[in-house]
mmCIF file of C-alpha atoms in Angstrom:
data_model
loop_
_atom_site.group_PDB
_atom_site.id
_atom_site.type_symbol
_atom_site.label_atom_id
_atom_site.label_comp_id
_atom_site.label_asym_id
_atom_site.label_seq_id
_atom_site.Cartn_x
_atom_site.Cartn_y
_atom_site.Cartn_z
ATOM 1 C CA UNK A 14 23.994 -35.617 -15.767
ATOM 2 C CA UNK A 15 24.049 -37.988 -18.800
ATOM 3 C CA UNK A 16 27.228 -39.133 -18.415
ATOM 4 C CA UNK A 17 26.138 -39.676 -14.958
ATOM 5 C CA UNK A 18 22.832 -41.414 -15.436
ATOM 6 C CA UNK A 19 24.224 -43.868 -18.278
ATOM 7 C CA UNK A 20 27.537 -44.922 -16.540
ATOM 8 C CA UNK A 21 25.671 -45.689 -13.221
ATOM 9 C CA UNK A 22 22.613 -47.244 -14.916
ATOM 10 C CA UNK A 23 25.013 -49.537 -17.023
ATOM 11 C CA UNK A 24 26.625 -50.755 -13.811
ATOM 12 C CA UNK A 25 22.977 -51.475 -11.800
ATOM 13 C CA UNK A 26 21.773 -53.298 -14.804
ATOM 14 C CA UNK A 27 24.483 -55.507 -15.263
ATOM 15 C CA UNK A 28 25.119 -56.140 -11.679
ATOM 16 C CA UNK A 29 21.220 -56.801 -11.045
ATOM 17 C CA UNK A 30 19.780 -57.775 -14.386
ATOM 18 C CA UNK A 31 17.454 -61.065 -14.858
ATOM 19 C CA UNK A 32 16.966 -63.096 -17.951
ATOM 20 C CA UNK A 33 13.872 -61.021 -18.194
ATOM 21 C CA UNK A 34 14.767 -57.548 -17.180
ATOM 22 C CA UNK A 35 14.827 -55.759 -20.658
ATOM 23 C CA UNK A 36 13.663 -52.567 -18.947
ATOM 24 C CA UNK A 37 17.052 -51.191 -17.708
ATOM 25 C CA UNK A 38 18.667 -52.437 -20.748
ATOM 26 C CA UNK A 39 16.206 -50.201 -22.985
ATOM 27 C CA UNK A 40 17.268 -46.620 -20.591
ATOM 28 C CA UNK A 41 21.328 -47.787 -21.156
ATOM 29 C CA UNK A 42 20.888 -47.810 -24.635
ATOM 30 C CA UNK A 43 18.384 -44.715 -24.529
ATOM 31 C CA UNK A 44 21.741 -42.609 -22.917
ATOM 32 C CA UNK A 45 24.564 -44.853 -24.871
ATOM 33 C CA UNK A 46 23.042 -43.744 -28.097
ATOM 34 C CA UNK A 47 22.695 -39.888 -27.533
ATOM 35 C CA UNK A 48 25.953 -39.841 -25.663
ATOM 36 C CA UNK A 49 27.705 -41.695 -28.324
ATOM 37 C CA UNK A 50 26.004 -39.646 -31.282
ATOM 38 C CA UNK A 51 27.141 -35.887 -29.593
ATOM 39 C CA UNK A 52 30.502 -37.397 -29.597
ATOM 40 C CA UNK A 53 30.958 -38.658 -32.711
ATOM 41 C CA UNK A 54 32.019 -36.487 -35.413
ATOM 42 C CA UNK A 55 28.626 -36.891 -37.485
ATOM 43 C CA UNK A 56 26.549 -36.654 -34.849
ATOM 44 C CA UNK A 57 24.090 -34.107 -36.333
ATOM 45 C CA UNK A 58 23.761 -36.362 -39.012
ATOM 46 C CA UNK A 59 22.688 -39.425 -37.454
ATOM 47 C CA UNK A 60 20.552 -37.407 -34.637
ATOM 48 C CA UNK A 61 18.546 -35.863 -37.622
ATOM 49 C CA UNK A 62 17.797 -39.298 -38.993
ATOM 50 C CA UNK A 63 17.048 -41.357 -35.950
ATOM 51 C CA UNK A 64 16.534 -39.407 -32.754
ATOM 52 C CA UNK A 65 12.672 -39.366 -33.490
ATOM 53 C CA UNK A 66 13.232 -43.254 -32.913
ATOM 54 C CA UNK A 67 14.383 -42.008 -29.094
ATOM 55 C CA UNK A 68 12.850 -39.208 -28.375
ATOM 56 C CA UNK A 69 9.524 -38.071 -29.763
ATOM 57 C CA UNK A 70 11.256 -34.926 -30.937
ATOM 58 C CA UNK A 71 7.442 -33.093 -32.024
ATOM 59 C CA UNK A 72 6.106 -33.424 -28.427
ATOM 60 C CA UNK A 73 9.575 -32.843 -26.870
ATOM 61 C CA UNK A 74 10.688 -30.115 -28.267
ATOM 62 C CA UNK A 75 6.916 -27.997 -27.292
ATOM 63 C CA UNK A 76 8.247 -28.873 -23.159
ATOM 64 C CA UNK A 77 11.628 -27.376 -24.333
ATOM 65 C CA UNK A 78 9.762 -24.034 -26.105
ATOM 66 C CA UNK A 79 8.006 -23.692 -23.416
ATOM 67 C CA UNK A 80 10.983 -23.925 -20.363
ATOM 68 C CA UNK A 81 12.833 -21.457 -22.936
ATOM 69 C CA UNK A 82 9.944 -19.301 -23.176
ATOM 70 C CA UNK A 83 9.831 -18.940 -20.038
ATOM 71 C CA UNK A 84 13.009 -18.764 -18.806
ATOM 72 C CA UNK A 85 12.726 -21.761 -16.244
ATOM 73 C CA UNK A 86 15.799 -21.930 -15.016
ATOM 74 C CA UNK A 87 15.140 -25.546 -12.991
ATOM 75 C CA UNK A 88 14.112 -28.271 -15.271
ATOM 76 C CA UNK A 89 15.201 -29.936 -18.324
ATOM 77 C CA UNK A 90 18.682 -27.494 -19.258
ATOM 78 C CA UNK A 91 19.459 -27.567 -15.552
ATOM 79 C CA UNK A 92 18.482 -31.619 -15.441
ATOM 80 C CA UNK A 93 15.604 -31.380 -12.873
ATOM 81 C CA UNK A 94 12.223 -31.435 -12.157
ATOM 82 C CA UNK A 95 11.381 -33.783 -15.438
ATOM 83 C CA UNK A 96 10.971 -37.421 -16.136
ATOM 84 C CA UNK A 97 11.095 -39.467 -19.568
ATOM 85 C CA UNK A 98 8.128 -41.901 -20.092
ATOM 86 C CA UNK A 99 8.496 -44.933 -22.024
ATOM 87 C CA UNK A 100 5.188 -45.969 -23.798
ATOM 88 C CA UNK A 101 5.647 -49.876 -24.488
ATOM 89 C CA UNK A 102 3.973 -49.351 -27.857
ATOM 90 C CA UNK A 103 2.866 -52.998 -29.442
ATOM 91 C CA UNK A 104 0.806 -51.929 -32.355
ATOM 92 C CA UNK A 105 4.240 -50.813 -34.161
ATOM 93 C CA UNK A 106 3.192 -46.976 -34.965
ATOM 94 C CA UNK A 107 5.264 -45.750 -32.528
ATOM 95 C CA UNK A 108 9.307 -46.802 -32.583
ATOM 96 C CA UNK A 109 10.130 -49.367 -29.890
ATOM 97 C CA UNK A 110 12.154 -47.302 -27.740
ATOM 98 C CA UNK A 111 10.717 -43.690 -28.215
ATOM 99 C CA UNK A 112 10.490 -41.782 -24.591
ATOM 100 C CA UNK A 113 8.352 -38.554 -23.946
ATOM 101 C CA UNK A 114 9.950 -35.778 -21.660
ATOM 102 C CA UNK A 115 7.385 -34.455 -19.185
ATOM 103 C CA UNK A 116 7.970 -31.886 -16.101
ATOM 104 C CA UNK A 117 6.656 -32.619 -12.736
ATOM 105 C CA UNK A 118 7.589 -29.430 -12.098
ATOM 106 C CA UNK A 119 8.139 -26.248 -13.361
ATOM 107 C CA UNK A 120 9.388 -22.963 -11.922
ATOM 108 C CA UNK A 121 12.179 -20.254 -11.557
ATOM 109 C CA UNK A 122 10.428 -18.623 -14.533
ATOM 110 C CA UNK A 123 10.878 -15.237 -15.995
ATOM 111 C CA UNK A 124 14.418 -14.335 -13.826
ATOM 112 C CA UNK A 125 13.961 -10.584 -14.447
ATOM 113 C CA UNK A 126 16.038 -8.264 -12.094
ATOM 114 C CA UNK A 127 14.527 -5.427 -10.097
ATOM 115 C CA UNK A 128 15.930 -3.539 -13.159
ATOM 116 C CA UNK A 129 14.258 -4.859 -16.025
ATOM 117 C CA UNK A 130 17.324 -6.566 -16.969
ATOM 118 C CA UNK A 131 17.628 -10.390 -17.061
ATOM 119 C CA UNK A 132 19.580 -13.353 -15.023
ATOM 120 C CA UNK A 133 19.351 -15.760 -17.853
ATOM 121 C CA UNK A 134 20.627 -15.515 -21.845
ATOM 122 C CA UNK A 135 16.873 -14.588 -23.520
ATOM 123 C CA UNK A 136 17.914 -15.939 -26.415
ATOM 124 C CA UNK A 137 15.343 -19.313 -26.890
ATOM 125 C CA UNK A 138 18.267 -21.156 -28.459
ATOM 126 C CA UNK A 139 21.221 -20.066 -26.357
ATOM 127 C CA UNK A 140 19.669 -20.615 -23.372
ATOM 128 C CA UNK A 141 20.254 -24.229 -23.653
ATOM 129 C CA UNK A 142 24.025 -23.406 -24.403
ATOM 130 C CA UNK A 143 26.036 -25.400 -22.047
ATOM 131 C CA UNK A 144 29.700 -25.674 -20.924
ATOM 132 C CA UNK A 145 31.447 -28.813 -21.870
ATOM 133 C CA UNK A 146 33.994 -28.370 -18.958
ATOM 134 C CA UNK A 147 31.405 -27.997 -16.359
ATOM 135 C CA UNK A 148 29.914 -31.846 -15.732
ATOM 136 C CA UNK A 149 26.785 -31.502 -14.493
ATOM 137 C CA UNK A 150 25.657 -28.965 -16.885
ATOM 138 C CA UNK A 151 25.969 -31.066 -20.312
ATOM 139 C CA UNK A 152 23.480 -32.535 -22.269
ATOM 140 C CA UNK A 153 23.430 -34.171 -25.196
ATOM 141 C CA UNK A 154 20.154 -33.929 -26.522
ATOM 142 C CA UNK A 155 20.225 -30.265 -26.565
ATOM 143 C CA UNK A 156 23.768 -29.880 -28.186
ATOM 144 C CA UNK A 157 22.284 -32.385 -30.734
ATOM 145 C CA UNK A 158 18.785 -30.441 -31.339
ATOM 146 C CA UNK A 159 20.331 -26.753 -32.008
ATOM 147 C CA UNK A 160 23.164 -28.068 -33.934
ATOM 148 C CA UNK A 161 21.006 -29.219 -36.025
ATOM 149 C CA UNK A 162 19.823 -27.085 -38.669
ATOM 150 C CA UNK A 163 16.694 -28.920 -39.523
ATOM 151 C CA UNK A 164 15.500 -29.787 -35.551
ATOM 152 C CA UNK A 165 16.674 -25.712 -34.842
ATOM 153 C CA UNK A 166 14.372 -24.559 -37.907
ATOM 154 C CA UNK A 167 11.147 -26.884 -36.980
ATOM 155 C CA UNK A 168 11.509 -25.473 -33.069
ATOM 156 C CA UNK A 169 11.616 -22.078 -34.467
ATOM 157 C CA UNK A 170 8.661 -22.102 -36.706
ATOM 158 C CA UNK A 171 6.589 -23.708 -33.936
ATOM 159 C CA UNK A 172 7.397 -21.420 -31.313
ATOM 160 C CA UNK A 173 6.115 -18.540 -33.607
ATOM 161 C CA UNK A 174 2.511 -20.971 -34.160
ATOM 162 C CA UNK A 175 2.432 -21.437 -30.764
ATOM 163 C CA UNK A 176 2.631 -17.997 -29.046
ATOM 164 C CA UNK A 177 0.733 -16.323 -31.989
ATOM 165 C CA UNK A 178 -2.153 -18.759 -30.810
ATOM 166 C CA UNK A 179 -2.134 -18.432 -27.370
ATOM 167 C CA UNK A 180 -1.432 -14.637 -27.267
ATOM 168 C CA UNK A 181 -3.962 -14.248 -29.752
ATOM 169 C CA UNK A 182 -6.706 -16.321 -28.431
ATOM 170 C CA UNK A 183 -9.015 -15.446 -25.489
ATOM 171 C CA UNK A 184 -7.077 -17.098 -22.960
ATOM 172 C CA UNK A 185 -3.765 -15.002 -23.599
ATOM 173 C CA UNK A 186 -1.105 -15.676 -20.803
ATOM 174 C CA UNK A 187 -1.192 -12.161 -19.670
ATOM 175 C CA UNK A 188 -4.995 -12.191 -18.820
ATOM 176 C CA UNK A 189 -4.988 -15.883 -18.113
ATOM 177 C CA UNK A 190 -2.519 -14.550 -15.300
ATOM 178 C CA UNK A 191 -4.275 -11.104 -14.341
ATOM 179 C CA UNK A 192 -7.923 -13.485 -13.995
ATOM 180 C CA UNK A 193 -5.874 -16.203 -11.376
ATOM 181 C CA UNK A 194 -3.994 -12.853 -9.333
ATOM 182 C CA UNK A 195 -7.542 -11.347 -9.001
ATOM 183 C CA UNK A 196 -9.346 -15.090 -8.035
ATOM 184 C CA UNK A 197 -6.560 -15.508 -5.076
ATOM 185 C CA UNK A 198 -6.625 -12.179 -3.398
ATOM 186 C CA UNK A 199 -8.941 -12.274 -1.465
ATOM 187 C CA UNK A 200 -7.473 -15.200 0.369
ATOM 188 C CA UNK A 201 -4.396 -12.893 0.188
ATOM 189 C CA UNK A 202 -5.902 -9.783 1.882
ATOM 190 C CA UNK A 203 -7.333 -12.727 4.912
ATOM 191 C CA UNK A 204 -4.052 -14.473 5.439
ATOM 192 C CA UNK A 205 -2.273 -12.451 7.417
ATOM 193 C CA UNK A 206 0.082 -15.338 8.699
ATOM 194 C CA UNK A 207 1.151 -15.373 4.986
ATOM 195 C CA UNK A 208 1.285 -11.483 4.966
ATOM 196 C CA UNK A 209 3.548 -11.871 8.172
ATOM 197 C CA UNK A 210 5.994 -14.820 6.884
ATOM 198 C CA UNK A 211 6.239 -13.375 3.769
ATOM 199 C CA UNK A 212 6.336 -9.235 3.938
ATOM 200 C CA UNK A 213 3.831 -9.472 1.369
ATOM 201 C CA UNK A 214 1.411 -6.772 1.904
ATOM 202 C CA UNK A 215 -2.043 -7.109 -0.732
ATOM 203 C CA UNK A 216 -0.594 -3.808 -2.522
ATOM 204 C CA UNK A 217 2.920 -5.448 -2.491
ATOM 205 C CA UNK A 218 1.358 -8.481 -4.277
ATOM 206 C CA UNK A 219 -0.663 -6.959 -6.872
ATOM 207 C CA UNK A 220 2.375 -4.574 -7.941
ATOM 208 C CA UNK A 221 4.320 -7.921 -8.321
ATOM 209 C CA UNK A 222 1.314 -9.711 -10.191
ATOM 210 C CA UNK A 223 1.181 -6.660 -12.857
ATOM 211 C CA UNK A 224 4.946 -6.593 -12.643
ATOM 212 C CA UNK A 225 4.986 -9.970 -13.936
ATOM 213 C CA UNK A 226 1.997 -9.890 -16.389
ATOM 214 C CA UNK A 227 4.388 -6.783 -17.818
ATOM 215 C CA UNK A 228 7.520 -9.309 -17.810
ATOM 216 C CA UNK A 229 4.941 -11.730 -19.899
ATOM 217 C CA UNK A 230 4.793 -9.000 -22.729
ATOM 218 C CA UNK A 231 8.143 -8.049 -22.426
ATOM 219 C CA UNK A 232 9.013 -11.832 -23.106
ATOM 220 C CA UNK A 233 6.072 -12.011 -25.773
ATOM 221 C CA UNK A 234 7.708 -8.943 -28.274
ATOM 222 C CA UNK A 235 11.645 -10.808 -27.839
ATOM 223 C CA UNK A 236 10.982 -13.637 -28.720
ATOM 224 C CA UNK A 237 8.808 -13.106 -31.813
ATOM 225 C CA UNK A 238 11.817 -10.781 -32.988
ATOM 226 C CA UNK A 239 13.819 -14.461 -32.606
ATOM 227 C CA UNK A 240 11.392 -16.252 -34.591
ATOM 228 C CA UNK A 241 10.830 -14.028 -37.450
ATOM 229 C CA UNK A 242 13.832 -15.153 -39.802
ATOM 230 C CA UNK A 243 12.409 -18.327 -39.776
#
C-alpha cells in the first residue's frame, strides 16, 4: 500500500500542484524516501541514521508495540485504520518533515481460537513479517525497523518497560478489563434486543469477558519470554 500511496500521490501532485502547494510534495517525498531506502542495498544503514527525521521512531514504534501486543490484526501491518500527522514544526526542535502514526481505530485483537491456539504469528517481531510477492501486504517501514538491529533492540527493551508498568501498576489490563465487563452488564442483562441479535446470553458474555481477561495473561507471560534476551 506504499507503492500504492506514493505512485498515485506523485501523479495528483504533479497534475494539480500550485506554486504554493508544498503539502503534497512533503507526503511524495515522505513515501519516495522509505520506498527507496528498503530497496536499496544499504537500506538499514541509512534508515538507522535518518528515519527519526521521517518518522518519530520513539512515539511510533509504542503504536506498533502495542498493535503487536495485541495482536490487532487491522491497522498499521494490515495498512488500515491509522493516519500519519504532520506537525509543521517552526521552532526547529523537531525535523521538518517528521510524521506521527496514530490509529483511529483499533480492533481484531487477541485472535485466539476456541482452542487456545492462535490465528496470528505471536511472535512481536514476526508479526509484522510480510510477503514481498503479495502487493498489498508490504511495507517498508516495518522491513526497515526489524532489520535493523539497533531500532529491533530499542522496541524490545521498551516493550519489557512498558508491560512491566502497566501489569504492575493498579490499573493492570486484566482488571482494567474485568472493572469495564462488570460496569456494562447491567445494560447487558436489560438489552434483550442485543441478547436477541447477538445470541449473547449475560452468562455467555461474562464467560467470554473472563475468557479474554485469561487470553490477556496468556499474552502477558509470551511476550515477556520474547523480551528477556534483550
Amino acid at each position: 500500500y506504499f507503492y500504492f500511496s506514493y505512485y498515485f500521490i506523485k501523479w495528483y501532485w504533479y497534475n494539480n500542484k500550485t506554486d504554493t502547494d508544498t503539502t503534497w510534495a512533503g507526503l511524495v517525498d515522505f513515501l519516495y524516501y522509505f520506498n527507496q531506502t528498503a530497496a536499496s542495498p544499504d537500506g538499514v544503514k541509512i534508515f538507522d541514521e535518518t528515519a527519526n527525521n521521517w518518522f518519530n521512531m520513539d512515539r511510533n514504534m509504542l503504536f506498533l508495540m502495542v498493535e503487536a501486543y495485541l495482536m490487532a490484526g487491522d491497522q498499521f501491518d494490515s495498512g488500515n485504520n491509522y493516519n500519519l500527522y504532520h506537525n509543521h514544526d517552526t521552532s526547529g526542535e523537531v525535523p521538518k518533515e517528521q510524521r506521527l502514526l496514530f490509529y483511529y481505530d483499533i480492533d481484531e485483537c487477541l485472535h485466539f481460537n476456541d482452542d487456545g491456539t492462535n490465528e496470528d504469528d505471536t511472535d512481536v517481531i514476526h508479526f509484522y513479517d510480510t510477503d514481498i510477492n503479495k502487493y498489498e501486504d508490504y511495507n517498508p517501514i516495518t522491513t526497515l525497523l526489524f532489520n535493523s538491529t539497533k531500532y529491533t533492540k530499542i522496541y524490545m527493551q521498551n516493550l519489557a518497560f512498558m508491560l512491566n508498568a502497566i501489569y504492575k501498576s493498579n490499573q493492570a489490563p486484566t482488571e482494567r478489563a474485568r472493572s469495564i465487563y462488570n460496569f456494562v452488564l447491567p445494560w447487558v442483562a436489560k438489552d434483550r434486543n442485543w441478547q436477541m441479535s447477538t445470541n449473547m446470553t449475560t452468562e455467555k458474555f461474562m464467560a467470554s469477558a473472563e475468557q479474554v481477561i485469561s487470553y490477556l495473561n496468556v499474552r502477558y507471560e509470551d511476550v515477556m519470554k520474547q523480551v528477556q534476551p534483550y
